[in-house]
CSV table of C-alpha atoms in Angstrom, one decimal:
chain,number,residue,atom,x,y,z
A,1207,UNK,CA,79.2,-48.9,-208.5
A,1208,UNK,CA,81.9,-46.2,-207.7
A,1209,UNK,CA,80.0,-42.5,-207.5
A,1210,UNK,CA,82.0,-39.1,-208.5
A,1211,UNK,CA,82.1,-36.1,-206.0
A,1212,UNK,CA,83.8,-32.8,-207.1
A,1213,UNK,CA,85.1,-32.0,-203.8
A,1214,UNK,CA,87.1,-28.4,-204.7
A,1215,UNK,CA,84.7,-26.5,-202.8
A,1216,UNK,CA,85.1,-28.8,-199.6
A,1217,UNK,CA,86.3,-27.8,-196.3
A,1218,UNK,CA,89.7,-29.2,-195.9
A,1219,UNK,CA,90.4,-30.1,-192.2
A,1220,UNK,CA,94.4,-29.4,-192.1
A,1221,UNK,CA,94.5,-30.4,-188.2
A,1222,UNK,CA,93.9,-33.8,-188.9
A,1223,UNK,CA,97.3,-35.8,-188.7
A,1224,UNK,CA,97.4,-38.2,-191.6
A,1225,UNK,CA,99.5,-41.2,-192.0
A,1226,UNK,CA,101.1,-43.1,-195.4
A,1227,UNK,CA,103.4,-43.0,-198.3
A,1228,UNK,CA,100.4,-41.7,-200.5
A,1229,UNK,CA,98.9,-37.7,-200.6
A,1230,UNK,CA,95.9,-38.2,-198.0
A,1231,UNK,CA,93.9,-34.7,-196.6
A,1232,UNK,CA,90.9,-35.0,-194.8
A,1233,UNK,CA,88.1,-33.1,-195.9
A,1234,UNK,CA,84.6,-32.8,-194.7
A,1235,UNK,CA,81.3,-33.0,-196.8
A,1236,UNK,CA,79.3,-30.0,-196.8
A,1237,UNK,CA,76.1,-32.2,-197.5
A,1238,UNK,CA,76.3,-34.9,-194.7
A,1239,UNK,CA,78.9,-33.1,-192.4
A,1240,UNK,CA,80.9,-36.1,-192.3
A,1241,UNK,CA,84.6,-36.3,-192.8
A,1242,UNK,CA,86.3,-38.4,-195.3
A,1243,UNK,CA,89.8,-39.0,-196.4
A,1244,UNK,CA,90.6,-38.5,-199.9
A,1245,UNK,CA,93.8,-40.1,-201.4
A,1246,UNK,CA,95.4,-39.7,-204.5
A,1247,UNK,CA,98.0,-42.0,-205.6
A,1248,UNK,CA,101.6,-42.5,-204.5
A,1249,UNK,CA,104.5,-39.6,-206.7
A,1250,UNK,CA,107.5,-39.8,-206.1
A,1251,UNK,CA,110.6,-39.4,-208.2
A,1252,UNK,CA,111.7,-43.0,-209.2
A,1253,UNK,CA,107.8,-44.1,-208.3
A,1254,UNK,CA,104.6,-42.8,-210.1
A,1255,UNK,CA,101.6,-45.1,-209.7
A,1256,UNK,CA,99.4,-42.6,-211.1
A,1257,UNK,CA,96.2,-46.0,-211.3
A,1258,UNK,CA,96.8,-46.8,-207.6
A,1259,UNK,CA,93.6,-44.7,-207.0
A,1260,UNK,CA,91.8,-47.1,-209.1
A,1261,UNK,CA,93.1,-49.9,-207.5
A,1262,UNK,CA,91.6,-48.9,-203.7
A,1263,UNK,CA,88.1,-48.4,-205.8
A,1264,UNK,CA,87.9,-51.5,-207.8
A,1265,UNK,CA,89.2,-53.4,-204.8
A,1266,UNK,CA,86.2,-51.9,-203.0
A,1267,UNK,CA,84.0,-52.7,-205.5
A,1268,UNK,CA,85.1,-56.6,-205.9
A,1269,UNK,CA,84.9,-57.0,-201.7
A,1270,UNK,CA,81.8,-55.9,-201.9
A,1271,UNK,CA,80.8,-58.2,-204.8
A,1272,UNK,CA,82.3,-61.0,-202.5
A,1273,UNK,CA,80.7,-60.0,-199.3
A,1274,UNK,CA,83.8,-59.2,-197.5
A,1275,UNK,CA,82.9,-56.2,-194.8
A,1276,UNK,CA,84.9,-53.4,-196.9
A,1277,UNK,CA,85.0,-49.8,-196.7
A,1278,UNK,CA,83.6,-47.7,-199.4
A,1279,UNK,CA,85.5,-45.9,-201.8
A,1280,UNK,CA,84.2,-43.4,-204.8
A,1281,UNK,CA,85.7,-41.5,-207.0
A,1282,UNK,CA,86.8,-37.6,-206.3
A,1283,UNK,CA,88.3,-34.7,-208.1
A,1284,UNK,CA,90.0,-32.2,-206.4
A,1285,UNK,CA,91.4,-28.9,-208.1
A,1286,UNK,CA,92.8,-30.8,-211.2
A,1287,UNK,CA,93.7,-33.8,-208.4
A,1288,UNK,CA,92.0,-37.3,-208.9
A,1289,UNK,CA,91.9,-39.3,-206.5
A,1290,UNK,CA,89.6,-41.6,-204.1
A,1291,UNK,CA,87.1,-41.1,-201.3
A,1292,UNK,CA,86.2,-42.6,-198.1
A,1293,UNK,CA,84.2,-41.5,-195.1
A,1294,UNK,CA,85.8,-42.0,-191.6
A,1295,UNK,CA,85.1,-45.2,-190.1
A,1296,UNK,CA,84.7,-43.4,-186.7
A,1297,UNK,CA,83.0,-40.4,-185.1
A,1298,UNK,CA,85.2,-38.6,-183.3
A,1299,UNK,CA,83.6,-38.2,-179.4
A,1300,UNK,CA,81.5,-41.7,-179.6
A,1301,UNK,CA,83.8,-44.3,-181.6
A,1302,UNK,CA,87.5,-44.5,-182.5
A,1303,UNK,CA,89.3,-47.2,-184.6
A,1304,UNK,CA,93.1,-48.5,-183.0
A,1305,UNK,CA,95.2,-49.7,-186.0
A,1306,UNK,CA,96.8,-53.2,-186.1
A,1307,UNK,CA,100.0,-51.8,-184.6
A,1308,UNK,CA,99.1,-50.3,-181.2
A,1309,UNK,CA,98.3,-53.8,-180.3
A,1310,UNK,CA,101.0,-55.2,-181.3
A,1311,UNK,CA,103.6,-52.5,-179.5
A,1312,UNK,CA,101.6,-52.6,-176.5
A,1313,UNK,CA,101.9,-56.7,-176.5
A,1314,UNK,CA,105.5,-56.8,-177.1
A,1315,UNK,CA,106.5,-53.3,-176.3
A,1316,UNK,CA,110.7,-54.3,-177.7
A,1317,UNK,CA,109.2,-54.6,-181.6
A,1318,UNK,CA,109.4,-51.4,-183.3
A,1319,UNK,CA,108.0,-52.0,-186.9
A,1320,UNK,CA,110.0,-48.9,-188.2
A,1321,UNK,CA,113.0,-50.9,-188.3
A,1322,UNK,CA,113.6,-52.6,-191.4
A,1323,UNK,CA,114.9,-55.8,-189.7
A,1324,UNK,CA,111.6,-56.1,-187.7
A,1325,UNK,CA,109.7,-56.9,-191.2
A,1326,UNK,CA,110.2,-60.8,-190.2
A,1327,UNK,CA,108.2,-60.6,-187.2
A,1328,UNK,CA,105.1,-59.4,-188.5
A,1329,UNK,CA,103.8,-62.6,-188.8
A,1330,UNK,CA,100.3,-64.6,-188.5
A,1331,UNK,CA,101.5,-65.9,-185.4
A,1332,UNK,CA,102.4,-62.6,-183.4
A,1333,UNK,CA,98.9,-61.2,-184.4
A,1334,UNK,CA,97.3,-64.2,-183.1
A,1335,UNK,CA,98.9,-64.4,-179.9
A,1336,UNK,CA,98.4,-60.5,-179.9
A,1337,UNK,CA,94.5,-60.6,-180.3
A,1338,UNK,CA,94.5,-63.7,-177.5
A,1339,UNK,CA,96.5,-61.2,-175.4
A,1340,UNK,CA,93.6,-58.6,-175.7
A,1341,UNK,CA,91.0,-61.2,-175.3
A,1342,UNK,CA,89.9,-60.3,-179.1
A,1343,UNK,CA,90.4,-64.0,-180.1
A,1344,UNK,CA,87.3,-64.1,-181.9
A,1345,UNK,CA,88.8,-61.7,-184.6
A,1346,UNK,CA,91.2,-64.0,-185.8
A,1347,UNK,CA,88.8,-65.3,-188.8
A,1348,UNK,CA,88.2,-61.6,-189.3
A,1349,UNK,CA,92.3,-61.4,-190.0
A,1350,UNK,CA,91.9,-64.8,-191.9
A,1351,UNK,CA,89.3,-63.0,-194.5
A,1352,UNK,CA,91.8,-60.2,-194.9
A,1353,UNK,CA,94.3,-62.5,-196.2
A,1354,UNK,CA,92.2,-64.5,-198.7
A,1355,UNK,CA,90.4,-60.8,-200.0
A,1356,UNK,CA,94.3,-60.3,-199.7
A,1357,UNK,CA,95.0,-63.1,-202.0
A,1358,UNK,CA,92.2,-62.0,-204.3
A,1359,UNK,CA,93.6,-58.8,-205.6
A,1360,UNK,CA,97.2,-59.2,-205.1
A,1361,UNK,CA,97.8,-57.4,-202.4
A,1362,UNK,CA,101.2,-56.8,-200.7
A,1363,UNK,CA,101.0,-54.4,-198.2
A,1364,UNK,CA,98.7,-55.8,-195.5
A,1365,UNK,CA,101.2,-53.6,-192.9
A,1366,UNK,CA,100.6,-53.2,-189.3
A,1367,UNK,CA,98.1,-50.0,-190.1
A,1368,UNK,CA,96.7,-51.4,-192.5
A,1369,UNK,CA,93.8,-53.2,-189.8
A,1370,UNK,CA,92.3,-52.1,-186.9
A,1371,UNK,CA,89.1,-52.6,-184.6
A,1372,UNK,CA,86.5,-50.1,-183.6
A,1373,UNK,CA,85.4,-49.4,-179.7
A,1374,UNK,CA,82.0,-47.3,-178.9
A,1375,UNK,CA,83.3,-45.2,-176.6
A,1376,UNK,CA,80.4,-43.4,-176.0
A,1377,UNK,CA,78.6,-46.3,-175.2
A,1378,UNK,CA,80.6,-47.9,-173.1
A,1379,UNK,CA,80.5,-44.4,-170.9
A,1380,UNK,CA,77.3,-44.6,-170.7
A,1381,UNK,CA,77.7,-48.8,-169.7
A,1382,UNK,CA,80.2,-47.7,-167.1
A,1383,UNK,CA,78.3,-44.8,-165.1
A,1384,UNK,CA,75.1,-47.2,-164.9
A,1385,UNK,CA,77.1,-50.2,-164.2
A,1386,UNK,CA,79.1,-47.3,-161.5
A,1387,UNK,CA,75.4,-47.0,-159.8
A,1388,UNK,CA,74.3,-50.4,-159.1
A,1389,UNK,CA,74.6,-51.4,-155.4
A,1390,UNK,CA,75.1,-55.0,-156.6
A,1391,UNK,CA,78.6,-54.5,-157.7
A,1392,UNK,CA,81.9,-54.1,-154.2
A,1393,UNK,CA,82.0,-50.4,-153.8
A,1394,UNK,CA,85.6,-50.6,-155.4
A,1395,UNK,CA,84.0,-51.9,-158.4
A,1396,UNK,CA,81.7,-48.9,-158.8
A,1397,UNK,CA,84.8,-46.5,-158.2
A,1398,UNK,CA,86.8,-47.9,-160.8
A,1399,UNK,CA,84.0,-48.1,-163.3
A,1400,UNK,CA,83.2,-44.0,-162.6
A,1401,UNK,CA,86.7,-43.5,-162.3
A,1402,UNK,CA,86.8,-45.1,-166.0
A,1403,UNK,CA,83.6,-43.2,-167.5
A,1404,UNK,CA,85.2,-40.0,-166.2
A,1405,UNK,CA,88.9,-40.9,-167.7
A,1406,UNK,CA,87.3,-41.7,-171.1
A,1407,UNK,CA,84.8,-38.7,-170.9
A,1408,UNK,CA,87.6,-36.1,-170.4
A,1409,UNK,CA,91.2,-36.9,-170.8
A,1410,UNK,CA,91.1,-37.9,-174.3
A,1411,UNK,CA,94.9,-37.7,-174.7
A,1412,UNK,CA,94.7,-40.7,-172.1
A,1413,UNK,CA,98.2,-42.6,-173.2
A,1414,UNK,CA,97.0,-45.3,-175.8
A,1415,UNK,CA,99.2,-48.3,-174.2
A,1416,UNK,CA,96.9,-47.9,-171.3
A,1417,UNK,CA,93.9,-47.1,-173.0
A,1418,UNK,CA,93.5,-50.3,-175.0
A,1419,UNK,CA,93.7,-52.8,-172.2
A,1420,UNK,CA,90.3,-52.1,-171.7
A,1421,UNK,CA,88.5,-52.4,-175.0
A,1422,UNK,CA,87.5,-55.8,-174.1
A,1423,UNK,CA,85.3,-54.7,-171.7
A,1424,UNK,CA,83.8,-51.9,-174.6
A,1425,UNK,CA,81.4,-52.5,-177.0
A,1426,UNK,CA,83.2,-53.1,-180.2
A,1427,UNK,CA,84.2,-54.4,-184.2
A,1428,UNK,CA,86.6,-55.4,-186.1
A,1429,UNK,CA,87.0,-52.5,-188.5
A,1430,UNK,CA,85.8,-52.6,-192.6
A,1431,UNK,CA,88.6,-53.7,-194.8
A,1432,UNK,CA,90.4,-50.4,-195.7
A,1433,UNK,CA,93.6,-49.2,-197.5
A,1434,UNK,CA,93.3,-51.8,-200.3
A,1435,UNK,CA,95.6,-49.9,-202.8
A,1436,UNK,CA,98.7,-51.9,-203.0
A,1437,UNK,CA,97.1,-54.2,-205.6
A,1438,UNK,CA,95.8,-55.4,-209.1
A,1439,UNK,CA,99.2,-54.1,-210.5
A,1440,UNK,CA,99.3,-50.1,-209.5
A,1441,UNK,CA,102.9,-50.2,-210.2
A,1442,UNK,CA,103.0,-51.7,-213.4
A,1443,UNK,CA,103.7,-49.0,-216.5
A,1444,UNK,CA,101.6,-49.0,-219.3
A,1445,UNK,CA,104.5,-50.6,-221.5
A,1446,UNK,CA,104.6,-53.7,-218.9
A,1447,UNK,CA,100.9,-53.7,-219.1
A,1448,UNK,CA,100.7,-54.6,-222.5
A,1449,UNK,CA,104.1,-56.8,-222.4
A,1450,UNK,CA,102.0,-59.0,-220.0
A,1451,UNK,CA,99.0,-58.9,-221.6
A,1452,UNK,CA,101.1,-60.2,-225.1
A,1453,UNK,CA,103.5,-62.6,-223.2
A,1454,UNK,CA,101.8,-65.4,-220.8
A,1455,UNK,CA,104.4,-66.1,-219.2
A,1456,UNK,CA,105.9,-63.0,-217.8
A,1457,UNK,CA,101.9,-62.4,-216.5
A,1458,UNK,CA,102.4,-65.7,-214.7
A,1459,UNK,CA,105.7,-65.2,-213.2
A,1460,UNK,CA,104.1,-61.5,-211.9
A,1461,UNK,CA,101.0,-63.7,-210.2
A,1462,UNK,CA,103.1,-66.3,-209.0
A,1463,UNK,CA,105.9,-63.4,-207.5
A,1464,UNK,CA,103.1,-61.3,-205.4
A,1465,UNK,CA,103.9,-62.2,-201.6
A,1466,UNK,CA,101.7,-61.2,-198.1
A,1467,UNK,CA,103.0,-58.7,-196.0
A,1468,UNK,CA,102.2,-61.1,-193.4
A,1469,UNK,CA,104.7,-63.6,-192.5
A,1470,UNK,CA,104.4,-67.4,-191.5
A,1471,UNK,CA,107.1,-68.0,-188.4
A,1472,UNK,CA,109.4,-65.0,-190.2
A,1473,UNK,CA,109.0,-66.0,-193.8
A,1474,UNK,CA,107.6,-64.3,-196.6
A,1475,UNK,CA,105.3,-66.6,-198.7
A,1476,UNK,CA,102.9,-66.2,-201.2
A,1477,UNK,CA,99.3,-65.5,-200.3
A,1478,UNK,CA,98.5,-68.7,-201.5
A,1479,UNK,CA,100.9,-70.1,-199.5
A,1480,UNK,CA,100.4,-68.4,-196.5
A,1481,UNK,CA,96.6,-69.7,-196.7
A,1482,UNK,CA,97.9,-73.5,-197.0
A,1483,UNK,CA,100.2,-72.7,-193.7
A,1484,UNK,CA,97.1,-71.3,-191.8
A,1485,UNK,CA,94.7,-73.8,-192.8
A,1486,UNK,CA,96.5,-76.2,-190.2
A,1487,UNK,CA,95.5,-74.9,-187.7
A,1488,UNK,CA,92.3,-72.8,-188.9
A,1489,UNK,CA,90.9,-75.5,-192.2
A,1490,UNK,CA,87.1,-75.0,-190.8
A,1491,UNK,CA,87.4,-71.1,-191.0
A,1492,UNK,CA,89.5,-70.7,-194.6
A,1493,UNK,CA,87.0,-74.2,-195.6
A,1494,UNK,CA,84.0,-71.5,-195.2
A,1495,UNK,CA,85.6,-68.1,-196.8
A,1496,UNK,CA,86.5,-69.9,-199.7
A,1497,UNK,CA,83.3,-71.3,-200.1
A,1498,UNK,CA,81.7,-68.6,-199.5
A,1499,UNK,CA,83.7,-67.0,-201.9
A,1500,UNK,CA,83.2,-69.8,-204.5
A,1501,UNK,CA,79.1,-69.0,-204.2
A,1502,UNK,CA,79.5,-65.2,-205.0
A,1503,UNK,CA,81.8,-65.3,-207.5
A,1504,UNK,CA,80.6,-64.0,-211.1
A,1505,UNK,CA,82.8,-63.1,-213.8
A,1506,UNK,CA,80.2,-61.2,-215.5
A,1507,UNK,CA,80.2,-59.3,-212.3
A,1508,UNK,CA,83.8,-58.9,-212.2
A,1509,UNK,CA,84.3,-57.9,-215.4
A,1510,UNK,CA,81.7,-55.1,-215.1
A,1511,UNK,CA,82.9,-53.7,-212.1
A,1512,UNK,CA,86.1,-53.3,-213.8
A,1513,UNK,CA,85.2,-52.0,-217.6
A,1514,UNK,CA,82.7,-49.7,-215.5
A,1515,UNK,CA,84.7,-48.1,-212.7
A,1516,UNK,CA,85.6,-45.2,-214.5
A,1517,UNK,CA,81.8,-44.6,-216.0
A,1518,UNK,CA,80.7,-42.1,-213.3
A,1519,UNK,CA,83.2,-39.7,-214.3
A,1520,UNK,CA,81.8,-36.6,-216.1
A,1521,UNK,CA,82.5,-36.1,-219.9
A,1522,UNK,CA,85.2,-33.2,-219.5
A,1523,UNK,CA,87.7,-36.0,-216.8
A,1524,UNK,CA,87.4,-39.0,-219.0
A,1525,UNK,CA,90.8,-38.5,-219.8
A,1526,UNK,CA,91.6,-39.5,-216.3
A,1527,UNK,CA,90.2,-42.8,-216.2
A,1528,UNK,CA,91.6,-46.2,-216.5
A,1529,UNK,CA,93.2,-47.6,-219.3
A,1530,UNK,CA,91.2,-50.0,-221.8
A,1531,UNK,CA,94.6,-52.5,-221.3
A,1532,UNK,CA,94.6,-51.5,-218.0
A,1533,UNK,CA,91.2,-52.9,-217.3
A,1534,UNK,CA,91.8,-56.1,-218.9
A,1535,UNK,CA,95.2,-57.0,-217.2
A,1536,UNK,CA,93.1,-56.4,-213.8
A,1537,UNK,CA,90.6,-58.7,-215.1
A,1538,UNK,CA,92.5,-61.7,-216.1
A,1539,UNK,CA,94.3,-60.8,-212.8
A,1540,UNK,CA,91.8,-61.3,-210.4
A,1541,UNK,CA,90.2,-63.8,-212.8
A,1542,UNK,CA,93.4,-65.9,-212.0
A,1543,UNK,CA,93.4,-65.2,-208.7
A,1544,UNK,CA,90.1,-66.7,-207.9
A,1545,UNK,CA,90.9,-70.0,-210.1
A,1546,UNK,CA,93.9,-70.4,-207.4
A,1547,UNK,CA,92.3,-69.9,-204.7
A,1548,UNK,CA,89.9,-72.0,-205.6
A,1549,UNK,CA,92.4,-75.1,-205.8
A,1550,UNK,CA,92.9,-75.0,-202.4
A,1551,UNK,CA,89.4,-76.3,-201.7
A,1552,UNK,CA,91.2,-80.0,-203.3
């Protein structure tokens, strides 16, 4: 379950670039030493998803219940701020995780995702033939399971940052300058792999287009599930909460509405959809997930993740936890969620 830091005494680390429609500071742990990122949710005048927070740790909490390789996140409180909690995924000096969309720009170098017309080809397809392009075909079940978990908790925001894989760059120096000194390997073999160990070991601002042509030859791993907060209804106010949770059919029509970020050949589907469309071509890897899924699947366990996410907080915040109607819209959500993704087993 979902712990509770006070982190108002916590180094804040201003340097760090951050990236995001949400607040996001990175702040280190005076305990561990380890940096984390704490979010808070997205304000903005005609937008306040003051739960969204929420959403990120129940969605956290239900991967995990699942099985799916997520990233952590616990609950935080920052100088009258809630918020969320994560610790880096990387170490800066031995690993470092590339998001989704350096791939993709350095594949096809003429899409530019800022564009609003580029929306249409961000689609299953291009990160397929992306990965293949990298040699990193074996991570395309690792995007599959991102789109069911996807599918799970209604997420819509599944965006080109929003994925990403982790290389050991320390150890693949270390790889490189003993591969560099065996007298088995052409002699212009062993200069490019010292010239390689020497680039990575001291020109870290080496341009990233270049850079990641060579993390198939580094150790490496597709990175946790992370950024999960576009879900489980964050946008909804409490006055739609409660018109759903007394009306049927507007809490279908809201299920049935929820599309991927990801498109199928330039189309926007439905998660469900978009699982059908790759199941064509990948029925032995979705067959498994959903499975898999289908074994670890408890409502009890569902329905106490979410009625107890907010139980860590300390007597003096319960003010700021999650709504009572809140919780039980997420519930029948996910709850409905499961019961159609189990149908496409049939």
């Amino acid at each position: 379950m979902a712990d509770y830091y006070d982190i108002s005494n916590w180094n804040e680390k201003p340097w760090f670039g951050t990236k995001g429609s949400r607040n996001k500071r990175v702040v280190e742990n005076p305990t561990t030493g380890k940096y984390c990122y704490f979010k808070t949710s997205l304000f903005k005048p005609d937008k306040d998803y003051k739960y969204e927070f929420w959403s990120e740790i129940i969605a956290s909490e239900i991967g995990t219940l699942l099985g799916f390789n997520v990233l952590k996140y616990d609950i935080a409180y920052c100088n009258g701020e809630i918020g969320c909690i994560s610790e880096f995924m990387n170490t800066e000096g031995e690993n470092e995780l590339t998001e989704g969309i350096q791939y993709l720009t350095g594949y096809n170098t003429a899409y530019k995702p800022s564009r609003k017309e580029s929306k249409k080809e961000y689609t299953f397809q291009f990160i397929c033939d992306t990965l293949k392009s990298y040699d990193f075909q074996h991570y395309i079940p690792d995007i599959i399971k991102i789109i069911i978990f996807d599918s799970l908790i209604g997420n819509g925001d599944r965006h080109q940052e929003n994925w990403g894989i982790i290389t050991d760059n320390r150890s693949a120096i270390k790889l490189y300058k003993t591969e560099a000194g065996k007298k088995g390997h052409k002699i212009m073999t062993r200069i490019t792999l010292k010239l390689f160990a020497w680039v990575m070991q001291n020109v870290p601002n080496f341009p990233v287009k270049l850079r990641i042509k060579y993390h198939r030859f580094m150790p490496n791993a597709f990175a946790p599930i992370y950024d999960n907060g576009s879900c489980l209804g964050r946008e909804l106010l409490d006055a739609r909460v409660n018109e759903m949770l007394s009306d049927e059919t507007q809490f279908i029509t809201y299920i049935q509405r929820g599309t991927s970020e990801i498109h199928w050949e330039g189309k926007k589907l439905s998660h469900f959809d978009l699982i059908k469309k790759i199941s064509g071509n990948y029925s032995d890897v979705v067959k498994t997930e959903i499975l898999r899924i289908k074994t670890l699947f408890r409502e009890d366990g569902v329905v106490n993740i979410i009625n107890e996410i907010d139980k860590a907080l300390p007597s003096d915040k319960i003010n700021l936890g999650l709504p009572e109607e809140r919780k039980r819209l997420i519930i029948k959500m996910v709850s409905l969620r499961y019961k159609e993704l189990i149908k496409l087993l049939a």
